[in-house]
XYZ file of C-alpha atoms in Angstrom:
511
model
C 67.438 -21.989 2.111
C 68.263 -23.063 -1.409
C 69.133 -20.398 -3.976
C 66.652 -20.833 -6.805
C 66.139 -17.333 -8.196
C 69.056 -15.131 -9.279
C 68.722 -11.514 -10.407
C 71.223 -9.493 -12.437
C 70.499 -5.779 -12.147
C 71.738 -3.859 -15.177
C 72.496 -4.693 -18.795
C 75.367 -3.385 -20.896
C 78.576 -5.338 -21.336
C 78.951 -6.184 -17.643
C 75.382 -7.380 -17.126
C 75.251 -9.543 -20.212
C 78.744 -10.975 -19.679
C 77.560 -11.978 -16.204
C 74.304 -13.355 -17.633
C 76.186 -15.652 -20.014
C 78.696 -16.849 -17.427
C 76.091 -17.415 -14.705
C 73.357 -18.599 -17.045
C 75.660 -21.235 -18.538
C 76.684 -22.468 -15.086
C 73.192 -22.510 -13.568
C 71.655 -24.221 -16.590
C 73.114 -27.388 -15.047
C 70.989 -26.914 -11.906
C 67.351 -27.897 -12.163
C 64.789 -25.381 -10.976
C 67.204 -22.410 -10.875
C 66.333 -19.285 -12.865
C 68.379 -16.233 -13.899
C 66.648 -12.913 -14.639
C 68.353 -9.793 -15.962
C 66.559 -6.569 -15.070
C 67.415 -3.620 -17.289
C 66.176 -0.057 -17.149
C 64.629 1.162 -20.416
C 65.626 4.723 -19.516
C 69.334 4.466 -18.622
C 71.717 4.150 -21.581
C 74.946 2.170 -21.066
C 78.261 4.036 -20.807
C 79.244 2.460 -24.131
C 82.944 3.337 -24.261
C 84.473 0.001 -23.199
C 85.580 -1.090 -26.648
C 88.936 -2.763 -26.016
C 89.711 -6.243 -24.720
C 92.604 -8.612 -23.970
C 93.165 -12.115 -25.452
C 91.215 -13.931 -22.700
C 87.992 -12.692 -24.309
C 88.476 -15.177 -27.171
C 88.125 -18.133 -24.837
C 85.142 -16.493 -23.150
C 83.275 -16.026 -26.425
C 84.170 -19.557 -27.541
C 82.874 -20.934 -24.230
C 79.595 -19.081 -24.769
C 79.229 -20.795 -28.155
C 79.449 -17.546 -30.132
C 81.032 -17.883 -33.570
C 83.919 -15.497 -34.140
C 82.771 -14.495 -37.609
C 79.267 -13.660 -36.362
C 80.750 -11.616 -33.531
C 82.913 -9.692 -36.035
C 79.976 -9.122 -38.377
C 77.509 -8.012 -35.719
C 79.772 -5.854 -33.536
C 81.876 -3.950 -36.134
C 84.807 -5.759 -34.530
C 88.463 -5.372 -35.454
C 91.541 -7.276 -34.307
C 93.686 -5.905 -31.498
C 97.226 -7.258 -31.194
C 98.806 -4.621 -29.015
C 98.561 -1.293 -27.299
C 100.891 1.168 -28.984
C 102.068 3.728 -26.446
C 103.178 7.001 -28.032
C 104.972 9.854 -26.208
C 104.992 8.144 -22.815
C 108.679 9.008 -22.665
C 110.563 12.288 -23.030
C 110.462 13.321 -26.712
C 113.743 15.217 -26.498
C 115.575 12.116 -25.286
C 113.904 9.525 -27.492
C 113.262 11.366 -30.758
C 110.545 10.808 -33.320
C 110.271 7.045 -32.784
C 109.039 7.639 -29.262
C 106.706 4.670 -28.873
C 106.577 1.096 -27.663
C 104.204 -1.835 -28.083
C 102.625 -3.863 -25.321
C 102.150 -6.950 -27.485
C 99.757 -9.853 -26.917
C 101.894 -12.588 -28.475
C 104.144 -14.043 -25.803
C 107.469 -15.774 -26.492
C 108.446 -18.990 -24.740
C 109.913 -18.513 -21.226
C 113.439 -19.494 -22.287
C 113.555 -16.873 -25.038
C 111.912 -14.290 -22.801
C 114.675 -14.644 -20.234
C 117.680 -14.834 -22.540
C 116.593 -12.292 -25.156
C 115.738 -9.785 -22.421
C 119.170 -10.391 -20.916
C 120.775 -9.916 -24.337
C 118.791 -6.718 -24.976
C 119.887 -5.211 -21.670
C 123.515 -5.893 -22.611
C 123.102 -4.383 -26.082
C 124.601 -0.900 -25.794
C 123.288 0.235 -29.191
C 119.613 -0.713 -28.599
C 119.038 -0.563 -32.371
C 115.837 -2.563 -31.903
C 113.202 -2.268 -29.207
C 112.744 -4.931 -26.541
C 109.410 -5.919 -28.126
C 111.133 -6.469 -31.493
C 113.541 -8.851 -29.778
C 110.720 -10.879 -28.236
C 107.980 -11.140 -30.849
C 107.246 -10.924 -34.563
C 104.000 -9.214 -33.635
C 105.834 -5.881 -33.451
C 106.579 -6.063 -37.187
C 103.031 -7.228 -37.991
C 101.474 -4.360 -36.050
C 103.693 -1.769 -37.700
C 102.838 -3.237 -41.118
C 99.096 -2.949 -40.387
C 98.468 -6.665 -40.874
C 95.938 -9.009 -39.292
C 96.948 -11.744 -36.802
C 95.316 -14.505 -38.859
C 94.216 -15.477 -42.351
C 90.809 -16.356 -43.763
C 91.865 -20.034 -43.690
C 92.414 -20.003 -39.911
C 89.597 -21.507 -37.842
C 87.381 -19.620 -35.408
C 89.437 -18.000 -32.613
C 92.736 -19.337 -34.014
C 95.530 -17.314 -35.568
C 99.227 -17.053 -36.305
C 99.595 -14.635 -33.383
C 97.684 -13.913 -30.169
C 94.994 -11.259 -30.395
C 91.951 -9.634 -28.817
C 89.362 -7.270 -30.307
C 87.968 -3.790 -30.530
C 84.177 -3.641 -30.901
C 81.047 -1.541 -30.663
C 80.100 -1.910 -26.984
C 76.379 -1.404 -27.578
C 76.246 -4.047 -30.309
C 78.376 -6.382 -28.195
C 75.881 -6.158 -25.320
C 73.076 -6.953 -27.775
C 74.922 -10.020 -29.096
C 75.546 -11.255 -25.545
C 71.906 -10.594 -24.670
C 70.571 -12.748 -27.513
C 73.056 -15.492 -26.677
C 72.180 -15.587 -22.960
C 68.455 -15.690 -23.648
C 68.590 -18.228 -26.476
C 71.216 -20.638 -25.135
C 71.107 -20.260 -21.345
C 67.430 -19.439 -20.727
C 68.117 -16.077 -19.088
C 64.926 -14.044 -18.642
C 64.977 -10.347 -19.555
C 62.803 -7.743 -17.849
C 62.687 -4.067 -18.846
C 61.728 -2.005 -15.804
C 63.070 0.646 -13.429
C 63.954 -0.311 -9.867
C 62.504 2.333 -7.564
C 63.302 0.765 -4.196
C 65.442 -1.997 -2.719
C 63.897 -3.788 0.263
C 66.184 -5.263 2.907
C 65.410 -8.125 5.279
C 66.021 -7.906 9.025
C 69.395 -9.621 8.636
C 70.604 -6.992 6.127
C 70.245 -9.136 3.029
C 68.356 -7.912 -0.025
C 64.787 -9.200 0.116
C 63.168 -7.708 -2.994
C 63.320 -5.087 -5.724
C 60.391 -2.726 -6.124
C 59.872 -1.704 -9.765
C 57.744 0.869 -11.558
C 56.065 -1.566 -13.955
C 56.542 -5.112 -12.646
C 55.664 -4.634 -9.002
C 57.786 -6.248 -6.302
C 60.290 -8.856 -7.503
C 61.828 -11.283 -5.007
C 65.054 -13.208 -5.588
C 67.453 -15.259 -3.485
C 70.710 -13.846 -4.870
C 71.555 -10.576 -6.619
C 74.295 -9.477 -9.038
C 74.773 -5.702 -9.141
C 75.729 -4.632 -12.670
C 74.043 -1.226 -12.393
C 77.187 0.677 -13.366
C 78.277 3.870 -11.641
C 74.866 4.023 -9.882
C 75.728 0.867 -7.881
C 72.101 0.623 -6.764
C 72.563 -2.518 -4.693
C 76.119 -2.637 -3.349
C 76.286 1.109 -2.646
C 72.821 2.671 -2.374
C 71.134 -0.254 -0.592
C 73.920 -2.131 1.207
C 76.162 0.902 1.905
C 79.443 -0.865 1.133
C 82.164 1.837 1.271
C 84.176 2.904 -1.773
C 87.994 2.815 -1.639
C 89.202 5.931 -3.453
C 92.587 5.529 -5.184
C 92.774 8.978 -6.764
C 95.907 9.669 -4.720
C 97.620 6.895 -6.742
C 95.958 7.101 -10.160
C 95.587 10.795 -10.899
C 93.333 10.575 -13.967
C 89.732 11.553 -13.159
C 88.045 12.814 -16.352
C 87.497 11.879 -19.981
C 86.103 13.504 -23.110
C 84.811 10.883 -25.547
C 83.737 11.098 -29.179
C 82.963 8.786 -32.083
C 84.659 9.799 -35.329
C 83.265 8.435 -38.627
C 85.756 6.824 -41.007
C 85.735 5.926 -44.699
C 85.351 2.412 -46.080
C 88.918 2.331 -47.362
C 90.636 3.900 -44.328
C 93.407 1.807 -42.832
C 92.548 0.103 -39.543
C 95.468 -0.122 -37.104
C 95.543 -3.607 -35.530
C 96.190 -2.093 -32.092
C 94.882 0.472 -29.621
C 96.704 3.763 -29.928
C 97.450 5.374 -26.530
C 99.076 8.789 -26.958
C 100.303 10.572 -23.838
C 99.880 14.325 -23.343
C 100.827 16.746 -20.593
C 98.113 15.650 -18.140
C 97.043 12.192 -19.294
C 96.612 10.308 -22.553
C 94.298 9.729 -25.544
C 92.841 6.406 -26.616
C 92.136 5.900 -30.306
C 90.317 2.692 -31.249
C 89.447 1.944 -34.876
C 86.361 -0.114 -35.697
C 85.280 -0.944 -39.240
C 83.173 2.198 -39.593
C 84.393 4.658 -36.979
C 87.022 5.519 -34.404
C 86.303 5.707 -30.702
C 88.477 8.455 -29.229
C 88.811 9.436 -25.590
C 90.859 12.257 -24.111
C 91.712 11.104 -20.585
C 93.083 13.660 -18.139
C 93.460 14.922 -14.594
C 91.350 18.025 -14.048
C 93.705 18.904 -11.206
C 96.421 19.440 -13.813
C 94.413 20.644 -16.823
C 91.185 22.612 -17.165
C 88.211 21.246 -19.067
C 88.662 24.053 -21.606
C 92.281 23.065 -22.209
C 91.202 19.437 -22.630
C 88.657 20.459 -25.298
C 91.277 22.473 -27.144
C 93.822 19.665 -27.097
C 91.300 17.076 -28.285
C 90.321 19.464 -31.114
C 93.984 19.683 -32.071
C 94.427 15.889 -31.945
C 91.441 15.223 -34.207
C 92.207 18.049 -36.620
C 89.949 18.106 -39.670
C 88.246 14.859 -38.638
C 86.479 16.696 -35.815
C 83.831 17.781 -38.342
C 81.752 19.630 -35.804
C 81.389 16.555 -33.560
C 80.431 17.159 -29.950
C 82.248 15.601 -27.009
C 80.707 13.793 -24.059
C 82.373 14.264 -20.686
C 82.669 11.312 -18.321
C 83.783 12.008 -14.747
C 85.895 9.172 -13.365
C 85.691 8.214 -9.723
C 88.693 5.937 -9.536
C 88.649 3.118 -7.011
C 86.792 -0.012 -5.959
C 84.393 -1.335 -3.333
C 85.723 -2.257 0.082
C 83.812 -5.512 -0.424
C 82.672 -6.909 -3.775
C 80.394 -9.518 -2.199
C 78.196 -8.561 0.750
C 75.424 -10.748 2.148
C 73.466 -12.058 -0.876
C 74.819 -9.548 -3.399
C 77.897 -9.513 -5.652
C 78.955 -6.424 -7.612
C 80.451 -6.742 -11.103
C 81.530 -4.237 -13.730
C 81.443 -0.538 -12.889
C 79.402 -1.282 -9.747
C 82.469 -3.140 -8.474
C 84.848 -0.300 -9.224
C 86.479 1.714 -11.953
C 90.032 2.370 -13.075
C 90.998 4.546 -15.989
C 90.696 2.559 -19.260
C 94.431 2.050 -19.795
C 95.117 -1.636 -20.650
C 91.368 -2.378 -21.104
C 90.972 -3.207 -17.414
C 87.185 -2.739 -17.128
C 86.020 -5.620 -19.340
C 89.019 -7.694 -18.234
C 88.124 -7.420 -14.521
C 84.422 -7.981 -15.220
C 85.127 -11.156 -17.200
C 87.696 -12.309 -14.637
C 85.307 -11.734 -11.703
C 82.311 -13.357 -13.384
C 84.332 -16.470 -14.247
C 85.601 -16.717 -10.680
C 82.090 -16.306 -9.300
C 80.777 -19.225 -11.363
C 83.502 -21.554 -10.066
C 81.797 -21.520 -6.647
C 78.320 -20.163 -7.236
C 76.251 -20.629 -4.054
C 73.483 -23.203 -4.035
C 72.220 -22.334 -0.544
C 72.298 -19.365 1.825
C 74.384 -21.428 4.272
C 77.336 -21.087 1.870
C 77.191 -17.306 1.517
C 79.491 -16.258 4.354
C 82.294 -18.626 3.391
C 82.094 -17.807 -0.324
C 81.890 -14.078 0.397
C 85.201 -14.200 2.263
C 86.830 -16.201 -0.540
C 85.578 -13.907 -3.308
C 86.494 -10.667 -1.541
C 90.008 -11.854 -0.752
C 90.713 -12.925 -4.325
C 89.155 -9.907 -6.043
C 90.737 -7.456 -3.622
C 94.146 -8.844 -4.520
C 93.348 -8.691 -8.248
C 92.268 -5.042 -8.038
C 95.318 -3.973 -6.016
C 97.741 -5.631 -8.441
C 95.893 -4.121 -11.424
C 96.275 -0.666 -9.882
C 100.004 -1.337 -9.542
C 100.248 -2.268 -13.214
C 98.432 0.871 -14.357
C 100.568 3.031 -12.070
C 103.711 1.450 -13.525
C 103.106 3.223 -16.858
C 103.269 6.617 -15.170
C 105.823 6.298 -12.415
C 108.671 4.889 -14.552
C 108.283 7.459 -17.324
C 111.176 9.890 -17.705
C 108.780 12.735 -18.612
C 109.181 15.775 -16.361
C 107.587 18.365 -18.658
C 104.499 18.981 -16.523
C 103.286 18.850 -12.937
C 101.183 15.790 -13.799
C 104.158 13.638 -14.778
C 106.243 14.877 -11.865
C 103.417 14.099 -9.416
C 103.178 10.539 -10.731
C 106.759 9.877 -9.645
C 106.187 11.053 -6.077
C 106.763 8.260 -3.557
C 103.488 8.933 -1.787
C 101.541 8.092 -4.977
C 103.184 4.651 -5.388
C 102.110 1.599 -3.383
C 104.606 -0.236 -1.204
C 104.109 -3.426 -3.233
C 105.047 -1.656 -6.480
C 108.002 0.115 -4.841
C 109.329 -3.246 -3.653
C 109.062 -4.749 -7.120
C 110.714 -1.781 -8.827
C 113.560 -1.863 -6.322
C 114.046 -5.581 -6.982
C 113.886 -5.085 -10.755
C 116.637 -2.485 -10.677
C 118.935 -5.356 -9.726
C 117.285 -8.344 -11.400
C 115.229 -9.053 -14.525
C 111.646 -9.920 -13.507
C 110.891 -13.645 -13.378
C 107.640 -15.589 -13.131
C 108.130 -16.224 -9.412
C 107.717 -12.488 -8.831
C 104.040 -13.074 -9.711
C 103.116 -15.842 -7.328
C 99.322 -15.659 -7.265
C 96.801 -17.002 -9.788
C 94.900 -13.775 -9.156
C 97.523 -11.652 -10.844
C 95.538 -10.159 -13.713
C 98.740 -9.059 -15.466
C 101.745 -11.370 -15.560
C 105.466 -11.404 -16.266
C 105.340 -10.691 -20.009
C 102.931 -7.792 -19.543
C 105.332 -6.151 -17.131
C 108.359 -6.870 -19.340
C 106.800 -5.175 -22.385
C 106.005 -2.045 -20.362
C 109.176 -1.934 -18.252
C 111.604 -2.251 -21.127
C 109.398 -0.494 -23.626
C 109.919 2.476 -21.312
C 113.658 1.750 -20.897
C 113.511 0.775 -17.241
C 117.072 0.638 -15.963
C 117.694 -2.926 -14.799
C 121.325 -3.769 -14.155
C 122.466 -5.818 -17.168
C 123.299 -9.363 -15.993
C 126.448 -11.130 -17.212
C 125.992 -13.029 -20.455
C 128.159 -16.022 -21.388
C 129.517 -16.407 -24.906
C 127.258 -19.436 -25.418
C 124.189 -17.411 -24.388
C 125.297 -14.565 -26.632
C 125.626 -16.878 -29.629
C 122.280 -18.505 -28.899
C 120.568 -15.094 -28.836
C 122.152 -14.065 -32.129
C 120.767 -17.235 -33.706
C 117.325 -16.600 -32.237
C 117.344 -12.979 -33.461
C 118.224 -14.148 -36.959
C 115.367 -16.628 -36.785
C 113.116 -13.839 -35.540
C 113.955 -11.727 -38.589
C 113.136 -14.675 -40.857
C 109.814 -15.289 -39.081
C 109.009 -11.575 -39.308
C 109.456 -11.674 -43.065
C 107.535 -14.944 -43.421
C 104.526 -13.535 -41.544
C 104.656 -10.210 -43.394
C 104.425 -12.139 -46.660
C 101.695 -14.478 -45.370
C 99.308 -12.355 -43.326
C 96.691 -10.136 -45.004
C 95.980 -6.445 -44.617
C 93.816 -5.904 -41.547
C 90.809 -4.306 -43.275
C 91.037 -6.716 -46.212
C 90.697 -9.690 -43.861
C 87.740 -8.151 -42.032
C 85.985 -7.568 -45.353
C 86.590 -11.205 -46.335
C 85.288 -12.512 -43.004
C 82.117 -10.496 -43.427
C 81.657 -11.931 -46.911
C 82.759 -15.560 -46.479
C 82.998 -16.253 -42.741
C 85.622 -18.448 -41.045
C 86.097 -22.184 -40.702
C 84.145 -23.929 -37.959
C 85.561 -24.143 -34.445
């Protein structure tokens, strides 16, 4: 049977990202329709406000202008995640932070400057300062581009922070206007299964029974299709990633407040705090393990972090069930977004994995039911690998920290909380600097440079390799050039908020 009718259950960022990816692909096929079904009664989670640089290409592919996106979604530029207090304060002093930057150096410099840094006994500059001028730009509070740069182009790599609710609305309008995606507001009250276990129809409270050939589950934590109807088991990884709770709040800001061009991730005794600045507010989340800190203690510590800016604001608690589905594709249903799984929001993994999965799905979107079994196996294998490696990358931030000031940080170093694949890599990297061949699959969501910024930002102890005099001289020249580029960009690039104000007023050049 040919697949002619596709349903996406659930809106929000995940649903509308999927609608744009799938709608764009299926627009090429005559007689195929895409319908997004969204409950009018269930609000989206609305805290996924950080992205990685891949989102620029996604938005460009959808035909969304960058300046319109910035205007409509209160967006700001994100060039890094600044990790504060992830190491022992007593050992590392007041400058206890590192940047996971988005601007990547060329492979030759990455290798040789990392080698040079490991041999530098003084360590007067951080590893990130060796590798990229973006460290200096972030610390100076500057934007990654100028008003004269074209849409989605800049002097340095970047992603965004944005209002998740407004982002979903922008994606919704785009999918409906450009890719002919239909939008139905109704509540699904029952999922009907066929004799072969596939989904046959959705029963709704206002639209009757709706039949489709293929279903995308973007129903969030409810997972109405992949979990409630199809009973696909959930793989719990709470024994590896110990975070399981968050308190979230939106803090108003003033029109002239500085906007950091990075996500701020500040560690505390049982987790960390995200702090994301938009043009008119900050999104703040206190992420913690309730096995190592009570909810009352979490409230008190978030109060202390916000200080006077709390202004009587109330917090919303979000329980986090950390893990992923045993299968992401089952029969005629694929899960995306929170229905697929959830990891704590470190490194903006939620939107990243949703975008990554939706793109991969469209590369081989089924045209007939005869293809389902083969494509299901392919999709599950690839996405399973991507999720497992992402878990390893998140765990890396905890298990290599030298913090031992609480039971939480001690527990994160325990061997039984670390996967065998990550243990093998860490053992290898004690002897050798990581190289690209250590990441051999195209389904690695995080690559060599991502690991380098975190490993050596946290002073991972790799044995310093021998460095020839020629290599030493080359690195000194490159570091001098780096200092000159730093100064050039500091003089050229505008203040972050000033650029955003200009974009809202004048826009950017055409793509």
